[in-house]
Amino acid sequence: MLVHAIPSNVGYEFAAEVRAGLAREGQKELPSKYLYDDVGSALFEVISHLPEYGLTRADERLLRRHADEIVDRVPGPVAVAELGSGSGRKTRWLLEAFCRRQRTSYYPVEISHSALVMCERELSDIDAISIVGFEREYLEGLLEVAAYRKPGQHLCVLFLGSTIGNFDRPAGVNFLAEVRCILQPGDSLLLGTDLEKSSSQLLRAYDDELGVTAAFNLNLLARVNRELDADFELSEFEHQARINPDARSVEMHLRSKRRQIVTIPSAEVVVEFQEGETIWTESSHKYSSEEIFETARQAGFRCEVQWIDEEWTFAENLLVGA
Ligand SMILES: C[S@@+](CC[C@H](N)C(=O)[O-])C[C@H]1O[C@@H](n2cnc3c(N)ncnc32)[C@H](O)[C@@H]1O
């Protein structure tokens, strides 16, 4: 697979965002995209197999059951771009269906180099596929993919796994609107959204018994140690999953077990933590099936079809330009 690699200023951005997120007044915060280095991407792959985390299996059941119907609704010839592909394991069902129809280009857009490598290993055996990976942020990568399109070729963008839930609701609408601006008539967006469920089911999913999600979250501090020479003592922080009923989301936090001071030389910052103080690292917003139609409309799309998995309430939504 050809991989368009990430520009070299990423280390500076990481340092700047760590400084901004940890030195601020009030709730400390780190952007969730930094959870996905090599270790984080490998741990996320394990999370997707955990019995408590039914989300990936629900997404995969819908893609497997409806792949031919989805492909029939997307006019060819088509290039498929996937935002935040991860390992691409469940995308296989769709790509096989596209490639049965005609030769298909697949462009995974990923911030994580190791996820792109996993993705190629997972999917390159599909007949009639060509894969070009973009080690980029979502929109930057999608703009490059769009510039690659051949005359008459439609773009089908995949945003699966309910990664849209990592944005708060207004930011989610803005993000979808930006995707919409890059698309042309005949293009489409397949959007996976996790639906609301009981607090106990959500807390189990984001705080599993084996502690894999805890390791995934704590790895962010280990990454700051590795890449920015910080001295976080991992055993002095603990993973916390919290329901935010107003935002209708599950939040992941890292809670300081005691008062402590952490030095992060490459971010030029010294951070003081009080006992019980947390760093907010990720939110996963949950949707109602009806609100997705309105969210799509606000972003300039029309939700043409919605498929719902009832075993683990999850919706796959096919959006087209309004
Ligand atoms: C929640 S995981 C979902 C992976 C996969 N789509 C799935 O459904 O299992 C989010 C993926 O998006 C990638 N990612 C996160 N933030 C990103 C960004 N700003 N730009 C590009 N990729 C990003 C991560 O590396 C990760 O692989």
Coordinates of N, CA, C and O in Angstrom, one line a residue, residues 198-294:
S198 N -28.8 1.9 28.4 CA -28.8 2.1 29.9 C -27.4 2.6 30.3 O -26.4 2.2 29.8
S199 N -27.4 3.3 31.4 CA -26.1 3.8 32.0 C -25.3 2.6 32.4 O -24.0 2.6 32.2
S200 N -25.9 1.5 32.9 CA -25.1 0.4 33.4 C -24.4 -0.3 32.2 O -23.2 -0.7 32.3
Q201 N -25.1 -0.4 31.1 CA -24.5 -1.1 29.9 C -23.4 -0.2 29.4 O -22.3 -0.7 29.0
L202 N -23.6 1.1 29.4 CA -22.5 2.0 28.9 C -21.3 2.0 29.8 O -20.2 2.0 29.3
L203 N -21.5 2.0 31.1 CA -20.4 2.1 32.0 C -19.6 0.8 31.9 O -18.3 0.8 32.0
R204 N -20.3 -0.4 31.7 CA -19.5 -1.6 31.5 C -18.7 -1.6 30.2 O -17.6 -2.0 30.2
A205 N -19.3 -1.0 29.2 CA -18.6 -0.9 27.9 C -17.4 0.0 27.9 O -16.4 -0.3 27.2
Y206 N -17.4 1.0 28.8 CA -16.2 1.9 28.8 C -15.4 1.7 30.1 O -14.5 2.6 30.3
D207 N -15.7 0.7 30.8 CA -14.8 0.4 32.0 C -14.9 -1.1 32.2 O -15.5 -1.6 33.1
D208 N -14.3 -1.9 31.3 CA -14.4 -3.3 31.2 C -13.6 -4.0 32.4 O -12.7 -3.4 33.0
E209 N -14.1 -5.2 32.6 CA -13.6 -6.0 33.8 C -12.1 -6.3 33.7 O -11.3 -6.3 34.6
L210 N -11.6 -6.5 32.4 CA -10.2 -6.9 32.2 C -9.3 -5.7 32.4 O -8.1 -5.8 32.6
G211 N -9.8 -4.5 32.3 CA -9.0 -3.3 32.4 C -8.3 -2.8 31.1 O -7.4 -2.1 31.1
V212 N -8.9 -3.3 30.0 CA -8.2 -2.9 28.7 C -8.5 -1.5 28.4 O -7.6 -0.7 27.9
T213 N -9.8 -1.0 28.6 CA -10.1 0.4 28.4 C -9.3 1.3 29.3 O -8.9 2.4 28.9
A214 N -9.1 0.8 30.6 CA -8.3 1.6 31.5 C -6.8 1.7 30.9 O -6.2 2.8 31.0
A215 N -6.3 0.6 30.4 CA -4.9 0.7 29.8 C -4.9 1.6 28.6 O -3.9 2.4 28.4
F216 N -5.9 1.6 27.8 CA -6.1 2.4 26.6 C -6.0 3.9 27.0 O -5.3 4.7 26.4
N217 N -6.7 4.2 28.1 CA -6.8 5.6 28.6 C -5.5 6.0 29.2 O -4.9 7.0 28.9
L218 N -4.9 5.2 30.1 CA -3.7 5.5 30.8 C -2.5 5.6 29.8 O -1.5 6.3 30.1
N219 N -2.6 4.9 28.7 CA -1.5 4.9 27.7 C -1.3 6.4 27.2 O -0.2 6.7 26.7
L220 N -2.3 7.2 27.3 CA -2.1 8.6 26.9 C -1.1 9.3 27.7 O -0.2 10.0 27.2
L221 N -1.1 9.0 29.0 CA -0.1 9.5 29.9 C 1.3 8.9 29.6 O 2.3 9.6 29.6
A222 N 1.3 7.6 29.3 CA 2.6 6.9 28.9 C 3.1 7.5 27.6 O 4.3 7.7 27.5
R223 N 2.2 7.9 26.7 CA 2.6 8.5 25.5 C 3.3 9.9 25.7 O 4.3 10.3 25.1
V224 N 2.7 10.7 26.6 CA 3.2 12.0 27.0 C 4.6 11.8 27.6 O 5.6 12.5 27.3
N225 N 4.8 10.7 28.4 CA 6.1 10.4 29.0 C 7.1 10.1 27.9 O 8.2 10.6 27.8
R226 N 6.6 9.2 26.9 CA 7.6 8.7 25.9 C 7.9 9.8 24.9 O 9.1 10.0 24.6
E227 N 6.9 10.6 24.5 CA 7.2 11.6 23.4 C 7.6 13.0 23.9 O 8.2 13.7 23.2
L228 N 7.2 13.3 25.1 CA 7.5 14.7 25.6 C 8.3 14.7 26.9 O 8.3 15.7 27.6
D229 N 8.9 13.5 27.2 CA 9.8 13.4 28.4 C 9.2 13.7 29.7 O 9.9 14.2 30.6
A230 N 7.9 13.5 29.8 CA 7.2 13.8 31.1 C 7.5 12.8 32.1 O 8.0 11.7 31.9
D231 N 7.1 13.1 33.4 CA 7.3 12.1 34.5 C 6.0 11.7 35.2 O 5.9 11.6 36.4
F232 N 4.9 11.5 34.4 CA 3.7 11.0 34.9 C 4.0 9.6 35.6 O 4.6 8.8 34.9
E233 N 3.5 9.4 36.8 CA 3.6 8.1 37.4 C 2.2 7.4 37.2 O 1.2 7.8 37.8
L234 N 2.2 6.5 36.3 CA 0.9 5.9 35.9 C 0.1 5.3 37.0 O -1.1 5.4 37.0
S235 N 0.8 4.7 38.0 CA 0.1 4.1 39.1 C -0.6 5.1 40.0 O -1.4 4.8 40.9
E236 N -0.3 6.4 39.8 CA -0.9 7.5 40.6 C -2.1 8.1 39.9 O -2.7 9.1 40.4
F237 N -2.5 7.5 38.8 CA -3.7 7.9 38.1 C -4.6 6.7 37.9 O -4.1 5.6 37.7
E238 N -5.9 6.9 37.8 CA -6.8 5.8 37.5 C -7.9 6.2 36.5 O -8.3 7.4 36.4
H239 N -8.3 5.2 35.7 CA -9.3 5.4 34.7 C -10.7 5.5 35.3 O -11.0 4.8 36.3
Q240 N -11.4 6.5 34.8 CA -12.8 6.6 35.2 C -13.7 6.8 34.0 O -13.4 7.6 33.1
A241 N -14.8 6.0 34.0 CA -15.9 6.3 33.0 C -17.0 6.9 33.7 O -17.4 6.5 34.8
R242 N -17.6 8.0 33.1 CA -18.7 8.7 33.7 C -19.8 9.0 32.7 O -19.5 9.3 31.6
I243 N -21.0 8.9 33.2 CA -22.2 9.2 32.3 C -22.4 10.7 32.5 O -22.4 11.2 33.6
N244 N -22.5 11.4 31.4 CA -22.9 12.9 31.5 C -24.4 12.9 30.9 O -24.6 12.9 29.7
P245 N -25.4 12.9 31.8 CA -26.8 12.8 31.3 C -27.2 14.0 30.5 O -28.0 13.9 29.6
D246 N -26.6 15.2 30.8 CA -27.0 16.4 30.0 C -26.5 16.3 28.6 O -27.2 16.7 27.6
A247 N -25.3 15.9 28.4 CA -24.7 15.8 27.1 C -25.1 14.5 26.4 O -24.9 14.3 25.2
R248 N -25.7 13.5 27.1 CA -26.0 12.2 26.7 C -24.8 11.5 26.1 O -24.7 11.1 24.9
S249 N -23.8 11.5 27.0 CA -22.5 10.9 26.6 C -21.9 10.1 27.7 O -22.3 10.2 28.8
V250 N -20.9 9.3 27.3 CA -20.0 8.7 28.3 C -18.7 9.4 28.2 O -18.2 9.6 27.1
E251 N -18.1 9.8 29.3 CA -16.8 10.5 29.3 C -15.7 9.6 29.9 O -16.0 8.8 30.9
M252 N -14.6 9.6 29.4 CA -13.4 9.0 30.0 C -12.6 10.1 30.7 O -12.3 11.1 30.0
H253 N -12.1 9.8 31.9 CA -11.3 10.7 32.6 C -10.1 9.9 33.2 O -10.2 8.7 33.3
L254 N -9.0 10.6 33.5 CA -7.9 10.0 34.3 C -7.8 10.8 35.6 O -7.7 12.0 35.6
R255 N -8.0 10.1 36.7 CA -8.2 10.7 38.0 C -6.9 10.6 38.8 O -6.3 9.5 38.9
S256 N -6.4 11.8 39.3 CA -5.2 11.8 40.1 C -5.5 11.2 41.5 O -6.5 11.7 42.2
K257 N -4.8 10.2 42.0 CA -5.1 9.6 43.2 C -4.6 10.4 44.4 O -5.0 10.2 45.5
R258 N -3.7 11.4 44.1 CA -3.2 12.2 45.2 C -2.8 13.6 44.7 O -2.7 13.7 43.4
R259 N -2.4 14.5 45.6 CA -1.9 15.8 45.1 C -0.5 15.5 44.5 O 0.3 14.7 45.1
Q260 N -0.2 16.0 43.3 CA 1.1 15.7 42.7 C 1.5 16.7 41.7 O 0.6 17.4 41.2
I261 N 2.8 16.8 41.4 CA 3.2 17.7 40.4 C 3.9 16.9 39.3 O 4.7 16.0 39.5
V262 N 3.6 17.2 38.0 CA 4.1 16.5 36.9 C 4.9 17.5 36.0 O 4.3 18.6 35.7
T263 N 6.1 17.1 35.6 CA 6.9 18.0 34.7 C 6.9 17.5 33.3 O 7.1 16.3 33.1
I264 N 6.6 18.3 32.3 CA 6.6 17.9 30.9 C 7.5 18.8 30.1 O 7.1 19.8 29.5
P265 N 8.8 18.4 30.1 CA 9.8 19.4 29.6 C 9.6 19.7 28.1 O 9.7 20.9 27.8
S266 N 9.2 18.8 27.3 CA 9.1 19.1 25.8 C 7.9 20.0 25.6 O 7.7 20.5 24.4
A267 N 7.0 20.0 26.5 CA 5.8 21.0 26.4 C 6.0 22.2 27.2 O 5.1 23.1 27.2
E268 N 7.2 22.3 27.8 CA 7.6 23.5 28.6 C 6.5 23.8 29.6 O 6.0 25.0 29.7
V269 N 6.0 22.8 30.4 CA 5.0 23.1 31.4 C 5.2 22.2 32.6 O 5.6 21.0 32.5
V270 N 4.8 22.7 33.8 CA 4.8 21.9 35.0 C 3.3 22.0 35.5 O 2.7 23.1 35.5
V271 N 2.7 20.8 35.8 CA 1.3 20.8 36.1 C 1.1 20.3 37.5 O 1.6 19.2 37.8
E272 N 0.2 21.0 38.2 CA -0.1 20.5 39.5 C -1.5 19.9 39.5 O -2.4 20.4 38.9
F273 N -1.6 18.7 40.1 CA -2.9 18.0 40.2 C -3.3 17.9 41.7 O -2.5 17.6 42.6
Q274 N -4.6 18.2 42.0 CA -5.1 18.0 43.3 C -5.6 16.6 43.4 O -5.9 15.9 42.4
E275 N -5.7 16.0 44.6 CA -6.3 14.7 44.8 C -7.7 14.7 44.2 O -8.5 15.6 44.5
G276 N -8.0 13.7 43.4 CA -9.3 13.6 42.8 C -9.5 14.4 41.5 O -10.6 14.2 40.8
E277 N -8.6 15.3 41.2 CA -8.7 16.1 40.0 C -8.6 15.2 38.7 O -7.8 14.2 38.8
T278 N -9.3 15.5 37.7 CA -9.2 14.6 36.5 C -8.7 15.3 35.2 O -8.9 16.5 35.1
I279 N -8.2 14.5 34.3 CA -8.0 15.0 32.9 C -9.1 14.3 32.1 O -9.2 13.1 32.1
W280 N -9.8 15.1 31.4 CA -10.9 14.6 30.5 C -10.3 14.2 29.2 O -9.7 15.0 28.5
T281 N -10.4 12.9 28.8 CA -9.7 12.4 27.6 C -10.6 12.1 26.4 O -10.1 12.0 25.3
E282 N -11.8 11.8 26.7 CA -12.7 11.4 25.5 C -14.2 11.5 25.9 O -14.5 11.2 27.1
S283 N -15.0 11.8 25.0 CA -16.4 11.7 25.1 C -17.0 10.9 24.0 O -16.5 10.9 22.9
S284 N -18.0 10.1 24.3 CA -18.7 9.3 23.3 C -20.2 9.7 23.4 O -20.9 9.2 24.4
H285 N -20.7 10.5 22.5 CA -22.1 10.9 22.5 C -23.0 9.9 21.9 O -22.6 9.2 20.9
K286 N -24.1 9.7 22.5 CA -25.1 8.7 22.1 C -26.3 9.4 21.5 O -26.7 10.4 21.9
Y287 N -26.8 8.8 20.4 CA -27.9 9.4 19.7 C -29.2 8.7 19.8 O -29.2 7.5 20.1
S288 N -30.3 9.4 19.5 CA -31.6 8.7 19.3 C -31.7 8.5 17.7 O -31.1 9.3 17.0
S289 N -32.4 7.4 17.3 CA -32.4 7.2 15.9 C -33.1 8.3 15.1 O -32.7 8.7 14.0
E290 N -34.1 9.0 15.8 CA -34.8 10.1 15.1 C -33.9 11.3 14.9 O -33.9 12.0 13.9
E291 N -33.0 11.6 15.9 CA -32.3 12.9 15.8 C -31.3 12.8 14.7 O -30.8 13.9 14.3
I292 N -30.9 11.6 14.3 CA -29.9 11.5 13.2 C -30.4 12.2 11.9 O -29.6 12.8 11.2
F293 N -31.7 12.1 11.7 CA -32.3 12.7 10.5 C -32.1 14.2 10.6 O -31.8 14.9 9.6
E294 N -32.4 14.8 11.8 CA -32.2 16.2 11.9 C -30.8 16.7 11.9 O -30.4 17.7 11.3

